[in-house]
CSV table of C-alpha atoms and ligand atoms in Angstrom, one decimal:
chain,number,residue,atom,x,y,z
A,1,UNK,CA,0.0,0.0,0.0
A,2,UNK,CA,1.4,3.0,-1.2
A,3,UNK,CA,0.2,6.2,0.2
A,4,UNK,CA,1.2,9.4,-1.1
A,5,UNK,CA,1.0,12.8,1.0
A,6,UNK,CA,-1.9,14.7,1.0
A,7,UNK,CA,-4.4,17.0,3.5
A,8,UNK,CA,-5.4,13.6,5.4
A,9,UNK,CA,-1.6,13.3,6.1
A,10,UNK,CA,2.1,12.8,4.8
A,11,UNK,CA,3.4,9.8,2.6
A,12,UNK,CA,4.2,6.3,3.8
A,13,UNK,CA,4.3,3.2,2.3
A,14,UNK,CA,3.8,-0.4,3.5
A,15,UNK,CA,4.8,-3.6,1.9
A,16,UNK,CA,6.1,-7.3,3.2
A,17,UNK,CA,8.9,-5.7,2.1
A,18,UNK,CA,9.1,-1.9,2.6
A,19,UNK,CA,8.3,-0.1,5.0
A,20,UNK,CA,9.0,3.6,4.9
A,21,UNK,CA,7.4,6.7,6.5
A,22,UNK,CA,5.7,7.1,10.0
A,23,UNK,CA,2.9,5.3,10.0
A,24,UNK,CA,-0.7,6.3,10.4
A,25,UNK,CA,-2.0,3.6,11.3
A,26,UNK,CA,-5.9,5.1,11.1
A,27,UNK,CA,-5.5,5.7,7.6
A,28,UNK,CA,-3.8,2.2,7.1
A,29,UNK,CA,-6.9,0.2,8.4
A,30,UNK,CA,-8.9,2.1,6.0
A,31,UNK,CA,-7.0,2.0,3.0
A,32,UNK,CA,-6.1,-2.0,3.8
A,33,UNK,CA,-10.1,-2.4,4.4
A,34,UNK,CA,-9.4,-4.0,7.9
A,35,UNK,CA,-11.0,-3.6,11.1
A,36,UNK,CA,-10.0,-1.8,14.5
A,37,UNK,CA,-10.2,-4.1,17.7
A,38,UNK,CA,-12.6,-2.7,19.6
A,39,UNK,CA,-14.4,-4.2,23.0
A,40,UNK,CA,-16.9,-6.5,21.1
A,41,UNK,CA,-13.5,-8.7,19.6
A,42,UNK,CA,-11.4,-8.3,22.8
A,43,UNK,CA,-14.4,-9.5,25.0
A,44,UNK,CA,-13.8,-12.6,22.7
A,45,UNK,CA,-10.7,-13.5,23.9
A,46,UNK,CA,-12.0,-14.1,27.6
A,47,UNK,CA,-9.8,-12.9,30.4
A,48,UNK,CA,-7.2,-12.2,31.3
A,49,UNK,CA,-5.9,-10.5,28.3
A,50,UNK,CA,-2.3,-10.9,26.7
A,51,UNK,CA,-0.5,-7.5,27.4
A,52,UNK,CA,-0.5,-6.8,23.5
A,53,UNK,CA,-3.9,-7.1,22.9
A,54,UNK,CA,-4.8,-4.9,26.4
A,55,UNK,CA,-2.4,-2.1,24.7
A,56,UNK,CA,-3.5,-1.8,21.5
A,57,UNK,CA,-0.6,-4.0,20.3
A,58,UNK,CA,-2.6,-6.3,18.2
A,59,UNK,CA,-4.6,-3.4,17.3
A,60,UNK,CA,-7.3,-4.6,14.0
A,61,UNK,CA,-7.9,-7.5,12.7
A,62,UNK,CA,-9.9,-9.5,9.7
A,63,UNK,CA,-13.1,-11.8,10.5
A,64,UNK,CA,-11.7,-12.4,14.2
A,65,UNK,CA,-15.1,-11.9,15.4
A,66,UNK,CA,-17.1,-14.4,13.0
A,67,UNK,CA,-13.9,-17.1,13.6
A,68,UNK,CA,-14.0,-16.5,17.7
A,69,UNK,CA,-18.3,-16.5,17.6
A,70,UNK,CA,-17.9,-19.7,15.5
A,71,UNK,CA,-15.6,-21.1,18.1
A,72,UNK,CA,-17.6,-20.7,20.9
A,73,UNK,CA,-20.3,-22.4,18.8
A,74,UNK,CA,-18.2,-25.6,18.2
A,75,UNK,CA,-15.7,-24.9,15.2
A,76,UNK,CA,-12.1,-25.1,15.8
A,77,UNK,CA,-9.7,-22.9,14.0
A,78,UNK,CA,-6.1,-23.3,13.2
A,79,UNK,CA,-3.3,-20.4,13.5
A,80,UNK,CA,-0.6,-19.8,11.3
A,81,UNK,CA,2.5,-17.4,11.4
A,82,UNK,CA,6.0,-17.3,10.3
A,83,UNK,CA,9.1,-15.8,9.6
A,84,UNK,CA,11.8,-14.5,6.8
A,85,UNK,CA,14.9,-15.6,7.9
A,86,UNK,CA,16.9,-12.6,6.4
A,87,UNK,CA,19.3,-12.8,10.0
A,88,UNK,CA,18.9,-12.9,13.2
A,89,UNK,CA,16.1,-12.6,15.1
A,90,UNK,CA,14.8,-9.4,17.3
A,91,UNK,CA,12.8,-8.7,19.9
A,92,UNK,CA,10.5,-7.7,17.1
A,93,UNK,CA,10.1,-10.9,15.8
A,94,UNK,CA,9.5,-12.9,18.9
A,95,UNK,CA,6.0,-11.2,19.7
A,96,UNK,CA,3.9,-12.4,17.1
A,97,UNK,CA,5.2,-16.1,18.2
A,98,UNK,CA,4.6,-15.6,21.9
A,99,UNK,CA,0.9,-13.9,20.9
A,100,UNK,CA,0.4,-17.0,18.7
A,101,UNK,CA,1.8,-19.3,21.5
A,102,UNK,CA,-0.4,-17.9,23.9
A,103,UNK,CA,-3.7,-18.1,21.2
A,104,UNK,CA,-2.6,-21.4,20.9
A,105,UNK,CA,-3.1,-22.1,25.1
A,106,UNK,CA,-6.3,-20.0,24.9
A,107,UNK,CA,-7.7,-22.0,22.0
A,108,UNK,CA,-6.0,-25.3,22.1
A,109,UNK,CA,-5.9,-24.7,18.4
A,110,UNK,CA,-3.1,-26.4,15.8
A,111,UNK,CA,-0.1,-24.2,14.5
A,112,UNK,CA,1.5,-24.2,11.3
A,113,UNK,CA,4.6,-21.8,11.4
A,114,UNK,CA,6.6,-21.0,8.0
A,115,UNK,CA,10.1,-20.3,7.4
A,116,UNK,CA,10.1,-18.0,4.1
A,117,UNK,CA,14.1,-19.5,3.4
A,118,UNK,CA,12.7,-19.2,-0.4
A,119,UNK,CA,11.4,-15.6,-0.7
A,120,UNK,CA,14.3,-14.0,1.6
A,121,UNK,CA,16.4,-15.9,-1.3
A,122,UNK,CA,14.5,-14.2,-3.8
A,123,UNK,CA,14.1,-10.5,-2.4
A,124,UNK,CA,17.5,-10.0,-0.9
A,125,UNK,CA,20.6,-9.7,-4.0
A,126,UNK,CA,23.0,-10.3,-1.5
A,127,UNK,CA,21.7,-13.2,0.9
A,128,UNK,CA,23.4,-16.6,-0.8
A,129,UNK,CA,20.7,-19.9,-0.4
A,130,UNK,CA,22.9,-21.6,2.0
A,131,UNK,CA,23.2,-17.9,4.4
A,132,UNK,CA,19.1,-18.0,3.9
A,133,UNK,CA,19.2,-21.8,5.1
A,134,UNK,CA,21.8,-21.4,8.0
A,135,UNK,CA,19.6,-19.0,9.2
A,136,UNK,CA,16.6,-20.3,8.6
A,137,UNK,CA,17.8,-23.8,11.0
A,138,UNK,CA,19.0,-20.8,14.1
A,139,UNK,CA,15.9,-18.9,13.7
A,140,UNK,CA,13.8,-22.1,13.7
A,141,UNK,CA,15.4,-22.7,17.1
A,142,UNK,CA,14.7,-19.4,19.1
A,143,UNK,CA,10.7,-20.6,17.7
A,144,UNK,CA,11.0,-23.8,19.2
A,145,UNK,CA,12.1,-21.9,22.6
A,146,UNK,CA,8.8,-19.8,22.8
A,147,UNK,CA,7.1,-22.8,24.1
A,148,UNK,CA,4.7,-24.1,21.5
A,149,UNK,CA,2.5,-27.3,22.2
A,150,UNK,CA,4.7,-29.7,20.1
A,151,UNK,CA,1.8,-32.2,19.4
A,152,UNK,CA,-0.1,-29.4,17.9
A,153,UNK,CA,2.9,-27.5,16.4
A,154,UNK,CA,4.3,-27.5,12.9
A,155,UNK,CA,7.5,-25.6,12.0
A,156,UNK,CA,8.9,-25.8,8.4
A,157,UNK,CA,10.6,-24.2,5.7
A,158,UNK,CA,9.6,-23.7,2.4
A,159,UNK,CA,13.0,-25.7,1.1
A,160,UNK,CA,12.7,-28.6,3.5
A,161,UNK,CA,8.4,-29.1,3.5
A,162,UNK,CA,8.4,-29.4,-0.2
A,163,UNK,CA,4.6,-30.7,-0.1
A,164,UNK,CA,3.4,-26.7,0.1
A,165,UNK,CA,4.4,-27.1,-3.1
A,166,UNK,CA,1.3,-28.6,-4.1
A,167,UNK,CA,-0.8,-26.5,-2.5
A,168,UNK,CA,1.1,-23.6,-3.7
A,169,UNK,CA,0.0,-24.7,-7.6
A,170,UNK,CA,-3.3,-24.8,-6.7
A,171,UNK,CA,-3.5,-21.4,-5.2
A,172,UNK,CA,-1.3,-19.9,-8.2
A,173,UNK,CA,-3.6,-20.9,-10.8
A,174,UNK,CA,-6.7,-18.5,-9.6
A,175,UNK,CA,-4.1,-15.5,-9.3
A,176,UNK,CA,-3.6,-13.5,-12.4
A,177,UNK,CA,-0.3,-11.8,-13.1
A,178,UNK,CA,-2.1,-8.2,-12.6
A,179,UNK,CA,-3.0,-9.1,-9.4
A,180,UNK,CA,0.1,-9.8,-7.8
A,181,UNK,CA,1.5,-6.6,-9.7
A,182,UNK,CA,-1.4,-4.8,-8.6
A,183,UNK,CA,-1.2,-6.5,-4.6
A,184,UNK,CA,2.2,-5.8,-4.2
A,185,UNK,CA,3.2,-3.4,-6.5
A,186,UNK,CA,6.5,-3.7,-9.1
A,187,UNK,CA,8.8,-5.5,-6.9
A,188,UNK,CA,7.5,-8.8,-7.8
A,189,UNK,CA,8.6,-8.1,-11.8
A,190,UNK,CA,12.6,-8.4,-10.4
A,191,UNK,CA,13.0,-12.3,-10.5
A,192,UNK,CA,10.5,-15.0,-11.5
A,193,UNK,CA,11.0,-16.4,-7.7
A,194,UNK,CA,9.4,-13.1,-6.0
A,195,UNK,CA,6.3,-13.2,-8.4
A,196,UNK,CA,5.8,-16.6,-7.9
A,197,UNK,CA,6.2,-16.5,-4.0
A,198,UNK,CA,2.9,-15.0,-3.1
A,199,UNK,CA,1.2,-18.4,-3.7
A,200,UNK,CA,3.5,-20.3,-1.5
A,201,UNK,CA,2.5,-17.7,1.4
A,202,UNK,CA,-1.2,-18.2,0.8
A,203,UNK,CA,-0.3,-21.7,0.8
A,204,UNK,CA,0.9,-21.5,3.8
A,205,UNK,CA,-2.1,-19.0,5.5
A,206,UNK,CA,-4.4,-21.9,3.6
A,207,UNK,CA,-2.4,-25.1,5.2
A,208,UNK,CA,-4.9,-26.2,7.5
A,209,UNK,CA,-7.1,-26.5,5.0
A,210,UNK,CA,-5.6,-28.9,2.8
A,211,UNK,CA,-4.7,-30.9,5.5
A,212,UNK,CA,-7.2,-31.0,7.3
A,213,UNK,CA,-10.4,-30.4,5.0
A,214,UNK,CA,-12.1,-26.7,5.2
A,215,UNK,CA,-10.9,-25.2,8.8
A,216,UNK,CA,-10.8,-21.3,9.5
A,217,UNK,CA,-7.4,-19.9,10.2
A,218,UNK,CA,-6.6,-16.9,12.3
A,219,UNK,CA,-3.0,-15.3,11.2
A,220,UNK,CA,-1.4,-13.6,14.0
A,221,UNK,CA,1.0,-11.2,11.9
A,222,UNK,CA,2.6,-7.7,11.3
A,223,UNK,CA,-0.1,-5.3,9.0
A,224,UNK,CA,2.8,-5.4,7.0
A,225,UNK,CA,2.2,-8.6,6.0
A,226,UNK,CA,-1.5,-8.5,4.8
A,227,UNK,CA,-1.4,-8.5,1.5
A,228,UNK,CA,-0.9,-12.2,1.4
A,229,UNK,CA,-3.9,-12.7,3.4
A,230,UNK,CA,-5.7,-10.3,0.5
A,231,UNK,CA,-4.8,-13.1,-2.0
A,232,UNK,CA,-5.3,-16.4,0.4
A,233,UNK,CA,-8.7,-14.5,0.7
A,234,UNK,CA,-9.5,-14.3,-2.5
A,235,UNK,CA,-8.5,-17.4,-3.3
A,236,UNK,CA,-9.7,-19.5,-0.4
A,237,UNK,CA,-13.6,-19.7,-1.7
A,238,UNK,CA,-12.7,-21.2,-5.0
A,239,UNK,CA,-11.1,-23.8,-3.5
A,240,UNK,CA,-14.1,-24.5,-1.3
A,241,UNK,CA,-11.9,-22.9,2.1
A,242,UNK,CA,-13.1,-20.7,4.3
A,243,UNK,CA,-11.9,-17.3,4.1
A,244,UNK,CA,-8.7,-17.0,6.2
A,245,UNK,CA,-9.1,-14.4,9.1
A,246,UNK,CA,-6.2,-11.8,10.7
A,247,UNK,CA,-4.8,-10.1,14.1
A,248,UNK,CA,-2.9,-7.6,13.2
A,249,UNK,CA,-0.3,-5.9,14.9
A,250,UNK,CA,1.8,-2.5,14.9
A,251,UNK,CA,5.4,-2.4,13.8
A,252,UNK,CA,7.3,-1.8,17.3
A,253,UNK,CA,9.3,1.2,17.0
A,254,UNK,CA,13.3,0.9,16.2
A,255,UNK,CA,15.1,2.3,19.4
A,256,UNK,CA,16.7,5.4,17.6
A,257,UNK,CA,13.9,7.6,16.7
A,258,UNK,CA,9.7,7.0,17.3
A,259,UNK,CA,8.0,5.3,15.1
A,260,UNK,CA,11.4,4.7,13.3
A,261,UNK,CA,12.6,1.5,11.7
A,262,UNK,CA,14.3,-1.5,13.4
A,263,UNK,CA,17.0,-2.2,10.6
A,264,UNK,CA,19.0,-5.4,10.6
A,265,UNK,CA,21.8,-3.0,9.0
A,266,UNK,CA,21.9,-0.7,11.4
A,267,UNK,CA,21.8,-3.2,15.0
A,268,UNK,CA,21.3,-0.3,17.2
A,269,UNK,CA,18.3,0.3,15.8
A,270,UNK,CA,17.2,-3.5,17.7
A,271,UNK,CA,17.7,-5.8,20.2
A,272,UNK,CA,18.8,-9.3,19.3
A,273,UNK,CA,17.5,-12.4,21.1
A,274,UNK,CA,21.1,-12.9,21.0
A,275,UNK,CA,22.5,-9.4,22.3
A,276,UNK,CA,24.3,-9.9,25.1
A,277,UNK,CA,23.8,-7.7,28.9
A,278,UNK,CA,26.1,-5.2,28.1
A,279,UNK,CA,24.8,-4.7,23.9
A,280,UNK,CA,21.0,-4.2,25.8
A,281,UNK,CA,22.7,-1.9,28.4
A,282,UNK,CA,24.5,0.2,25.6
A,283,UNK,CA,21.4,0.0,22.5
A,284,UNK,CA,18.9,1.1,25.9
A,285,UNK,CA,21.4,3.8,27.0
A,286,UNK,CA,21.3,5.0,23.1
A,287,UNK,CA,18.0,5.0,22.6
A,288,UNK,CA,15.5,7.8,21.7
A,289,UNK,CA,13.3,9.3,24.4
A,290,UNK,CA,11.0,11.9,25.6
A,291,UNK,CA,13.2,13.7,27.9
A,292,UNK,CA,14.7,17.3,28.0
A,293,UNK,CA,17.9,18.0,26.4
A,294,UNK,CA,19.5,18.5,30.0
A,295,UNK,CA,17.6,17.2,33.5
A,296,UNK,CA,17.5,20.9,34.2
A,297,UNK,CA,15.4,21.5,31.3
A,298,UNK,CA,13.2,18.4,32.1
A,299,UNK,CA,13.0,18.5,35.6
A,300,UNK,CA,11.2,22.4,34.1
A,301,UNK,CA,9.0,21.3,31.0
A,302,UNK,CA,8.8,17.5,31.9
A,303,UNK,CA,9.1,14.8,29.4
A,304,UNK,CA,6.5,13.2,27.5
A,305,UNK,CA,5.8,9.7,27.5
A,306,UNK,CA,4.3,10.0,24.3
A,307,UNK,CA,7.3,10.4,22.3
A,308,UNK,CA,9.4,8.0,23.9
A,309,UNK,CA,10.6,4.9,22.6
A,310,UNK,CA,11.5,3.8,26.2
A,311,UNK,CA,8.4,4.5,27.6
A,312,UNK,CA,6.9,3.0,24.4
A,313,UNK,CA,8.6,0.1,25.1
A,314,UNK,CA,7.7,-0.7,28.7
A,315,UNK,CA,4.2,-0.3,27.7
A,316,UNK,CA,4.2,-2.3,25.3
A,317,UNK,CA,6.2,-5.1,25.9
A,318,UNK,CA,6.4,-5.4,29.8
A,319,UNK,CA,4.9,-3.0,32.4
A,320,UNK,CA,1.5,-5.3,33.4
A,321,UNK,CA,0.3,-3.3,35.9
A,322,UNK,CA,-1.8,-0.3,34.3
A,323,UNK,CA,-1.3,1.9,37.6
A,324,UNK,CA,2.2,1.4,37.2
A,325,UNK,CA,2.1,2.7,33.6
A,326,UNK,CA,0.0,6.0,34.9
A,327,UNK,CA,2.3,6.6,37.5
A,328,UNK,CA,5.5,6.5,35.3
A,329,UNK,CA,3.8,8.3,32.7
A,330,UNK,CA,2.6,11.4,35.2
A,331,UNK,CA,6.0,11.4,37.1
A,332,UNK,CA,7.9,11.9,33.8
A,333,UNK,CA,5.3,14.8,32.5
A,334,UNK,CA,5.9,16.5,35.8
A,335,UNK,CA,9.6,16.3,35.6
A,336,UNK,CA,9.9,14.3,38.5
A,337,UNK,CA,11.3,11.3,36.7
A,338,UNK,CA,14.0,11.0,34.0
A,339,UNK,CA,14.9,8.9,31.7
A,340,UNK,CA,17.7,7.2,33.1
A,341,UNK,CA,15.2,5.8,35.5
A,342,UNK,CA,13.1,3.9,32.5
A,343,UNK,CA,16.4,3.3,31.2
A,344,UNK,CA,17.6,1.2,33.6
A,345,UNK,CA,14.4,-0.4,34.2
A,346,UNK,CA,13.4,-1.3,30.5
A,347,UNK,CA,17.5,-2.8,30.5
A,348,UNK,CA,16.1,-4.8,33.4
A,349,UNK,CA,13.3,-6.2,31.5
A,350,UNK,CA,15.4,-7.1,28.6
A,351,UNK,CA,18.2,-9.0,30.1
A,352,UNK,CA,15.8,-11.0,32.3
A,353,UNK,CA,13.6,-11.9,29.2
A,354,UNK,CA,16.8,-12.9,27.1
A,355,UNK,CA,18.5,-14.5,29.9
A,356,UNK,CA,15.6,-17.0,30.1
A,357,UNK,CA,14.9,-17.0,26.3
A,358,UNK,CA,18.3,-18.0,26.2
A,359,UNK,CA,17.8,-20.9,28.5
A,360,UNK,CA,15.1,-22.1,26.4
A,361,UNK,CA,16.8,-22.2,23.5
A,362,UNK,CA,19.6,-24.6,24.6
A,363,UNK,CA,17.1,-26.9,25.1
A,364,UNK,CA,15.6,-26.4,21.4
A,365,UNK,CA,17.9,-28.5,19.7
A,366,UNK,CA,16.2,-31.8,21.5
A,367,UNK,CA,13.0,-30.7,21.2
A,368,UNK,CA,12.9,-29.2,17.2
A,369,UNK,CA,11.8,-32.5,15.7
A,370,UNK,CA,9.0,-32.7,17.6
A,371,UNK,CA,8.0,-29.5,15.6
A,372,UNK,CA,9.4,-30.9,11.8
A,373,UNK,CA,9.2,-34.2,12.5
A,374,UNK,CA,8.6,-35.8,9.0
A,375,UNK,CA,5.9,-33.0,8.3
A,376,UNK,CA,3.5,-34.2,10.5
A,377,UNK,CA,1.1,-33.2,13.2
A,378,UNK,CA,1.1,-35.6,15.9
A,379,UNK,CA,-1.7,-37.4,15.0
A,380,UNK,CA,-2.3,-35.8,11.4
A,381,UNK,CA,-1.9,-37.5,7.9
A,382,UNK,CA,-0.6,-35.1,5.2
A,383,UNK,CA,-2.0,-37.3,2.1
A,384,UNK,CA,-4.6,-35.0,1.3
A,385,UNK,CA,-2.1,-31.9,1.0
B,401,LIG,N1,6.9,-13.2,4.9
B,401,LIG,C1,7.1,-13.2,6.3
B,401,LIG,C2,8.4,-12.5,6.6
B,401,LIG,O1,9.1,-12.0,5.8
B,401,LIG,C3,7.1,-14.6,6.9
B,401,LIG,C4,5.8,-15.3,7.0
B,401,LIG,C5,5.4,-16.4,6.3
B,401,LIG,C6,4.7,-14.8,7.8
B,401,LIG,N2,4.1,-16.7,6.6
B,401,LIG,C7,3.6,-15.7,7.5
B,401,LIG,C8,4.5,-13.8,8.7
B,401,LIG,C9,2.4,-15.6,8.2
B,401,LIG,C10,3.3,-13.6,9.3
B,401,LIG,C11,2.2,-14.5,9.0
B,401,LIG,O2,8.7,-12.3,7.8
């Protein structure tokens, strides 16, 4: 979606694979034709709420309410997310997997995760096929450490699970050329590979279905990424599917400006699962915030919260307690807190939440087949794929 300045606001585009401007995200739920969550889908979820979705996180969504209402009445539905392993993996990546992991709990529902090893091939001049697969097999670890059911869990790459081949045909045949030019714009005209890919992802967001016969799906995933869904959508009826539904969430803010971008080529922009105490301490120390240009100034004017990627941060990610988050928040507009304060507390956060990340993920390498093993759900017979 390519959105050029005008009176309703200035230019920014979003793509699976641009992203550029500060993002409205008001305008994108219009343009995209999704829908806000509002009370009536959060009520949905039952209590207590994931700390994403209570703020504003996960903040629209596509058919979550007719997939949750049909749920209640008896009709299971299967989740589906993934990741392009371009590198290693951030902070950024890991919450869509712990909001699916924790869908999963809620819903006791199966999940089929998909490593794009193929399309990061395709999109990226410089990334070699065996970089995209080395990284695909580490990133496919730090996903078995967030703690998936493994008897209802399904990890693969596109390279390995060669099977979504066959779906991917028959999704490619109902897409015309114009619509993947017109979906997501000129980039797919660079190699055969990219204009091809699409149908592989709505293979993927349609999975369930072929394996299992017509299920709903709900795709926990970055707005970035709907445009995929647009063509598993379309798609999905003429194969006699259910149309695939979405939660969508907001792109977390790269640490050196707001609503700035977390760049794998610039690593100070991020914080890697792999960062170590004193690369969190530093990136934290670094990072953009509300405060005054001196503590004299602030302690004056105050900060604000608002424009603060720390504070942003916090909220987001780890501060639970909504009291808390007022507190902080009137503290630092007062000038009676700085920044050095949320600083060290957000580091805090981080290095505990690696440290045990970490400890997890030593213990993926004996627990990842459970996950691939020979493409298979526990109990599940992939025949009909
Ligand atoms: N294309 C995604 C990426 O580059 C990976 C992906 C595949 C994905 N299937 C998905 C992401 C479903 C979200 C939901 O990261």
């Amino acid at each position: 979606m390519d959105l050029s300045g005008s009176s309703e606001g200035p230019a920014f585009r979003v793509t699976p694979w641009e992203v550029e401007g500060e993002i409205d995200y008001d305008r994108l739920i219009e343009e995209f034709g999704v829908k806000k969550i509002g009370p009536g889908v959060l009520r949905r979820f039952g209590e207590p709420l994931h700390i994403y979705l209570r703020r504003g996180y996960f903040f629209s969504h596509r058919d979550l309410d007719k997939i949750l209402d049909d749920y209640y009445s008896g009709s299971r539905f299967a989740l589906a997310t993934g990741r392009g392993p371009s590198g290693d993996m951030t902070i950024a990546h890991y919450i869509p997997l712990e909001f699916t992991r924790w869908m999963q709990e809620r819903f006791d529902a199966d999940v089929y995760i998909q490593l794009t090893t193929d399309e990061k091939f395709f999109v990226n001049p410089d990334l070699s096929f065996e970089a995209a697969e080395k990284f695909a097999e580490q990133n496919a670890l730090d996903i078995a450490a967030v703690g998936f059911d493994p008897d209802k869990t399904f990890i693969f790459s596109n390279l390995e699970f060669t099977k979504i081949y066959r779906a991917a045909a028959k999704i490619a045949k109902h897409v015309t050329f114009n619509t993947a030019r017109a979906t997501f714009g000129d980039s797919v005209l660079r190699n055969i590979g990219w204009s091809f890919f699409p149908a592989v992802q709505a293979a993927h967001l349609l999975l369930a279905n072929f394996v299992d016969g017509p299920t709903p799906v709900i795709v926990p995933m970055g707005i970035d990424q709907d445009s995929f869904l647009k063509i598993a959508r379309d798609v999905a009826p003429k194969l006699g599917f259910p149309k695939p539904g979405a939660v969508h969430s907001r792109l977390l803010s790269g640490l050196l400006s707001i609503g700035g971008k977390m760049s794998a080529s610039q690593p100070d922009t991020a914080i890697f699962l792999s960062d170590s105490p004193e690369q969190v301490k530093r990136k934290i120390w670094n990072a953009f915030t509300g405060g005054g240009a001196t503590k004299e100034e602030q302690r004056k004017k105050g900060g604000r919260p608002d424009h603060c990627v720390v504070f942003q941060w916090l909220y987001t990610l780890f501060l639970t307690d909504d009291k808390e988050v007022k507190t902080r928040a009137a503290q630092c507009r007062a000038g009676e807190r700085f920044c050095g304060a949320c600083k060290a507390e957000l580091t805090r956060y981080i290095v505990d939440f690696l440290e045990e990340h970490r400890r997890r993920r030593r213990e993926a390498p004996s627990l990842i087949g459970k996950y691939t093993r020979d493409g298979k759900l526990a109990s599940r017979s992939w025949e009909s794929v």
